Amino acid sequence: MDTQAIYFDNNGTTALDQRVLETMLPYLSAQSGNATSRHIFGRSSRQAIERAREQVADATGAHPSQVIFTGSGTEADNLAICGITAKNGFEKIAVSAIEHPAITRAAQSMKAHGVVIESIAADTQGKITIDALQDLLSSGNDDKSIGLISVMLANNETGAIQDLASIAEIARKQHAFVHTDAVQALGKMKVDFAELNVHAMSLSSHKISGPQGAGALILDKRVDIQPLLLGGGQERGLRSGSENVAAIVGFGAACELISRELIQRIGSVRQLRDQLEKGLVKLGAVIFGHGADRLANTSFFAFEGIEGETLVMALDRKGFAVASGSACSSDSTEPSHVLMAMGVDEDLARGAIRVSLSNVNTAAQIEAFLLVLEGELSRLRRLTAIAV
Amino acid sequence: MAYSDKVLDHYENPRNVGALDKNDPQVGTGMVGAPACGDVMKLQIKVNDDGIIEDAKFKTYGCGSAIASSSLVTEWIKGKTLDQVMEIKNSDIAQELALPPVKIHCSVLAEDAIRAAVADLKSKQTVASEVA
Amino acid sequence: MTARMPIYLDYSATTPVDKRVAAKMIPFLTEDFGNAASRSHPYGWTAEKAVENARDEVAKLVHADPREIVWTSGATESNNLAIKGAAHFYQDKGKHIITMQTEHKAVIDAFRELERQGFEATYLAPEADGLLSLDKFRAAIRPDTVLASVMLVNNEIGVIQDIETIGNICRENGVIFHVDAAQATGKVHIDLEKLPVDLMSFSAHKTYGPKGVGALYVRRKPRVRLEAQMHGGGHERGLRSGTLATHQIVGMGEAFRIAREEMDLENARIRRLRDRLLAGLQEIDETYVNGDLKNRVPHNLNISFNYVEGESLIMAVKDIAVSSGSACTSASLEPSYVLRAIGRSDELAHSSIRFSIGRFTTEEDVDYTIELMKSKIGKLRELSPLWEMHLDGVDISKVEWAAH
């Protein structure tokens, strides 16, 4: 692989922080026990997991006892949506129109059990409209009340940040549980479970310079939930399966780095993003969700008449790794459902490209990217002109 | 399972392990628990003519906490009267050994063992006095 | 005595990651990171290629087609996906399901959940040797039976079930057959071209791979269908969503490659060590081997030491890392349900120890263990009122114990 490529797809996955790797190595190479074993090998694995649990809790304003480790953010989302709905016998739940497939498809799967799924609309900037939520919660068109709503804290594509605290307040008045997918938010903005006042929150390790293979659901213990994985009874019976000690340790270490470095990270990355967008606007880009509060590292944009997939490939050949749509659905050629929910024209949406930065990116890389982009744009426009 | 230092100490160096002659009229034997529950404690006390426990022995089939609980009570009851040892509460044992909640039953068993040994001794003495 | 302390004899709970496996994994934690589902840049492609290579390795060990291998977060998830996924998909054909009482908790609890959802389950007891009676199995099948799940190698007593015959019975009756093979890979040969098995669960960390990854074999011919249990980006052909942990998958592939190439030699060595351990421990009075010795992986020796209590025994032998009961249930104080199912008394179940031998066990380790067991059992029996009664000729089973 060409390791000279510049990586601008940090919302897809992040490079593992060297310091995180160091904490994991002992659990990957030396003898590490099964955390349920009572001998010294098992106990040291158990201690490592409990320390990671504290680190995750500290970074997210949660109590360690609220942290349920899972194998991924997707699993945390599925556990929250399916587990809470099934256990509480909810007949109707609502998810926002801009959720990750892990939420929307988990919700859709509950249809088979007779659950009605409502969608919470977003505005043109990708923000959930509070009025839409209010209407949905108060005036059901049948006698089923909404038991659970799920709204992501920060969107993976646009980076738009939702006002979860207000959303939670409204939902709580209607006695609905609130889940938020904070997978993209963690490490890029302050995430405080207690302040958000939600009942459940999903997290993922590999989006925050931690390893793949670990995630967590932060759960208010007063909320009953049905586990997805049954068996040995790990994680208070809510997530069976031998714990992935190395990944959990890495997740914890990555969270601790967030606790220490978040403010500095946001500051440096915002400067780069602003530099990028200034250049993009000059080149005629439409920037999605720019009117909303956004994550400091994310820019989602398109150029009229330029197909996104083609541009991504062209940039890739020039050594820049960016995404079209979101990584998890880049198999499909459908335009982004997030942009559709925002009312973006379908043709323009097909041009969407996402640049997501991290604090290892530099101003020089942005400059180089803009230069390459300018060249590729004019080349592609020439090709299009000939084709017409 | 993390054991306290005191549990470990009693477990590694149990005090007063052994048996007294259960047919001795001055010996009371208490056997409590059941193998199926994972704990059996046998506690024996020997009283002198002044009603003071001058010797105590135990044997225990059970976890480290059960062994430690019985070892500890043999230390505690020596030199005491029967009335005094009946005052010993399982909570005293649990506190002294810093037993975790899942091991409280070991201290309960040790308290039961004291009561059973005392009861055995008293019934022997009653029989003895009736015969006399 | 030059044995390393403490000696690890708990390979059935988890195995250390083989150094060769770790070496393969680490590059994917550092320079070759990437989301395998990112199709738009080479970071994603390298990850995808590595994932597919690993899939080939897993398939090769069990003679399957790589397209029949679905990645999961571990055997627990594989078992849940196979059992709930197949039962849900085929529930219109019938709602009766069959398994054994000695299965892993992940299987038992998935069955219990299906019962709550309206399925009817039969939990067959094993024979005293731990093996499933084929007649009893045949008799348990009803016209509405849709799924049976029987593990290949038992985690506690190491016995090997006759999967081929059980699978043929399933085929004759149109029953989907799932096999939990978490404890079997690298220990017994598995040939899914020949075995009539529809679904098979695998774990990496029981075979010198990393924790947090496993796989489910899903037969293509005749095709077996599942209802997905984890929804999202549609990874793994929609059967299992969630970002793949590339380094872990790479680790599992390498671990299974090593298992394929080395298992015959390794198993011969381990059998010698197990026989040595067995001979040594049988010099102690009142010991009972749990489970059949012939139909058994050489890695496992499960022995009950009568008249000593299991937990104090574990404490006494803290220089060796072993399990009493299964690692996954050792947080509870219940005697092992597997030993109960094969008819062991609670006392013998409580006083059982599972020694599991593996790749890095040495002869010195075994000899040290034998000596340690001899001395510690002696010490605990001196402490045991039950041993005293036994020596006095009292039949413990006849004693009436006060309930408490």
Coordinates of C-alpha atoms in Angstrom, one line a residue, chain A residues 1-7 9 12-16 18 21 24-25 27-41 71-72 74-75 78 82 100-103 105-106 109 113 206-207 211-213 226-234 239-245 247 309 312-313 316 320-324 327-331, chain C residues 6-8 10-11 13-17 19 22 25-26 29-43 45-46 73 76-77 80 84 104-107 109-110 113 116 205-206 210-213 227 229-235 240-248 311 314 318 320-324 327-333:
Chain A
M1 CA 0.0 0.0 0.0
D2 CA 1.1 3.5 -0.7
T3 CA 1.7 4.7 2.8
Q4 CA 2.4 8.2 1.5
A5 CA -1.3 8.7 1.1
I6 CA -2.8 11.5 3.2
Y7 CA -5.6 10.3 5.4
D9 CA -11.2 9.8 6.5
G12 CA -14.5 6.3 8.8
T13 CA -11.9 5.0 11.2
T14 CA -8.8 6.5 12.9
A15 CA -5.2 5.5 13.1
L16 CA -4.4 3.9 16.4
Q18 CA 0.9 4.9 19.4
L21 CA -1.0 0.6 21.2
M24 CA -2.6 -2.9 24.5
L25 CA 0.6 -4.9 23.7
Y27 CA -2.6 -8.1 26.4
L28 CA -1.9 -9.1 22.8
S29 CA 1.4 -10.8 23.3
A30 CA 2.0 -12.0 26.8
Q31 CA -0.2 -14.4 28.7
S32 CA -3.6 -12.8 29.4
G33 CA -6.3 -14.7 31.1
N34 CA -10.0 -14.9 30.6
A35 CA -11.4 -12.1 32.7
T36 CA -13.9 -14.5 34.3
S37 CA -11.2 -16.8 35.5
R38 CA -10.4 -16.4 39.2
H39 CA -6.7 -17.1 39.0
I40 CA -4.1 -14.4 38.7
F41 CA -4.2 -14.3 34.9
G71 CA -17.8 -5.3 20.4
S72 CA -18.5 -2.2 18.4
T74 CA -23.0 -1.0 15.9
E75 CA -23.5 -3.5 18.6
N78 CA -28.5 -2.5 18.2
C82 CA -33.7 -3.6 20.1
H100 CA -26.5 5.7 11.0
P101 CA -27.8 2.4 9.5
A102 CA -27.0 0.7 12.8
I103 CA -29.9 2.6 14.3
R105 CA -31.9 -1.0 10.4
A106 CA -32.0 -2.1 14.0
S109 CA -35.9 -5.1 12.4
H113 CA -42.3 -7.7 16.2
H206 CA -12.0 2.9 16.6
K207 CA -13.3 6.4 15.9
P211 CA -8.5 -0.1 18.3
Q212 CA -11.4 -1.7 16.4
G213 CA -13.3 -4.4 18.3
Q226 CA -32.9 -7.2 26.9
P227 CA -29.4 -8.4 26.0
L228 CA -28.5 -9.3 22.4
L229 CA -25.9 -11.8 23.3
L230 CA -26.7 -14.4 25.9
G231 CA -24.3 -16.8 27.6
G232 CA -21.7 -16.5 30.3
G233 CA -23.3 -13.4 31.8
Q234 CA -20.4 -10.9 31.4
R239 CA -23.4 -8.6 27.1
S240 CA -22.2 -12.2 27.2
G241 CA -19.0 -13.3 25.6
S242 CA -15.4 -13.4 26.8
E243 CA -14.2 -9.9 27.1
N244 CA -11.9 -8.6 24.4
V245 CA -9.4 -7.4 26.9
A247 CA -9.4 -3.8 22.7
E309 CA -17.5 8.7 -6.5
V312 CA -13.0 10.4 -4.7
M313 CA -11.3 8.0 -7.1
D316 CA -7.2 8.7 -4.3
F320 CA -5.7 11.6 -0.7
A321 CA -8.0 9.3 1.2
V322 CA -11.5 10.9 1.5
A323 CA -15.0 9.4 1.6
S324 CA -18.1 9.7 -0.5
A327 CA -17.9 4.5 4.8
C328 CA -20.4 2.0 6.0
S329 CA -22.8 2.4 3.1
S330 CA -20.3 3.2 0.4
D331 CA -21.2 -0.1 -1.2
Chain C
P6 CA 2.3 -19.6 38.2
I7 CA 1.8 -22.4 35.7
Y8 CA -1.0 -21.8 33.2
D10 CA -6.4 -23.1 31.8
Y11 CA -6.1 -23.3 28.1
A13 CA -10.7 -20.7 29.3
T14 CA -8.4 -18.8 27.0
T15 CA -5.1 -19.3 25.3
P16 CA -2.2 -16.9 25.1
V17 CA -1.9 -15.2 21.7
K19 CA 3.8 -14.7 19.1
A22 CA 0.7 -11.2 17.4
M25 CA -1.7 -8.5 13.9
I26 CA 0.4 -5.5 14.9
L29 CA -2.9 -1.8 14.3
T30 CA -0.4 0.6 13.1
E31 CA 0.4 1.3 9.4
D32 CA -2.2 -0.8 7.7
F33 CA -5.2 0.5 9.7
G34 CA -8.4 1.2 7.7
N35 CA -12.0 0.4 7.7
A36 CA -12.5 -2.7 5.6
A37 CA -15.8 -1.3 4.4
S38 CA -14.2 1.8 3.0
R39 CA -14.1 1.0 -0.6
S40 CA -12.9 4.4 -1.8
H41 CA -9.3 4.4 -0.8
P42 CA -6.3 1.9 -0.5
Y43 CA -6.4 2.0 3.3
W45 CA -8.6 -2.2 0.3
T46 CA -5.5 -3.4 2.2
S73 CA -17.2 -10.9 17.8
T76 CA -20.9 -16.4 22.0
E77 CA -22.2 -14.2 19.2
N80 CA -26.5 -16.6 19.4
K84 CA -31.7 -17.4 17.2
H104 CA -22.1 -23.8 26.8
K105 CA -24.1 -21.1 28.5
A106 CA -24.3 -19.2 25.2
V107 CA -26.3 -22.0 23.7
D109 CA -29.3 -19.1 27.2
A110 CA -30.1 -18.6 23.5
E113 CA -34.7 -16.9 25.1
R116 CA -39.7 -17.1 26.1
H205 CA -9.0 -17.0 21.6
K206 CA -9.4 -20.7 22.4
P210 CA -7.0 -12.9 20.0
K211 CA -10.1 -12.3 22.0
G212 CA -13.0 -10.5 20.5
V213 CA -13.3 -12.3 17.3
E227 CA -32.3 -13.9 10.3
Q229 CA -29.3 -10.4 14.8
M230 CA -27.1 -7.3 14.4
H231 CA -28.3 -4.7 11.9
G232 CA -26.5 -1.8 10.3
G233 CA -24.1 -1.2 7.5
G234 CA -24.8 -4.6 6.0
H235 CA -21.3 -6.1 6.5
R240 CA -23.7 -9.4 10.7
S241 CA -23.2 -5.6 10.7
G242 CA -20.5 -3.7 12.5
T243 CA -17.0 -2.5 11.6
L244 CA -14.7 -5.5 11.3
A245 CA -11.7 -5.4 13.6
T246 CA -9.1 -6.1 10.9
H247 CA -6.2 -6.9 13.3
Q248 CA -8.3 -9.4 15.2
E311 CA -12.8 -23.2 46.0
I314 CA -8.2 -23.5 43.9
K318 CA -2.6 -20.8 43.4
I320 CA -1.2 -23.2 39.0
A321 CA -3.9 -21.4 37.1
V322 CA -6.8 -23.9 36.6
S323 CA -10.6 -23.7 36.7
S324 CA -13.2 -25.3 38.9
A327 CA -14.5 -20.2 33.4
C328 CA -17.6 -18.4 32.2
T329 CA -19.6 -19.4 35.2
S330 CA -17.0 -19.3 37.9
A331 CA -18.4 -16.0 39.3
S332 CA -21.3 -18.1 40.7
L333 CA -21.0 -20.5 43.6

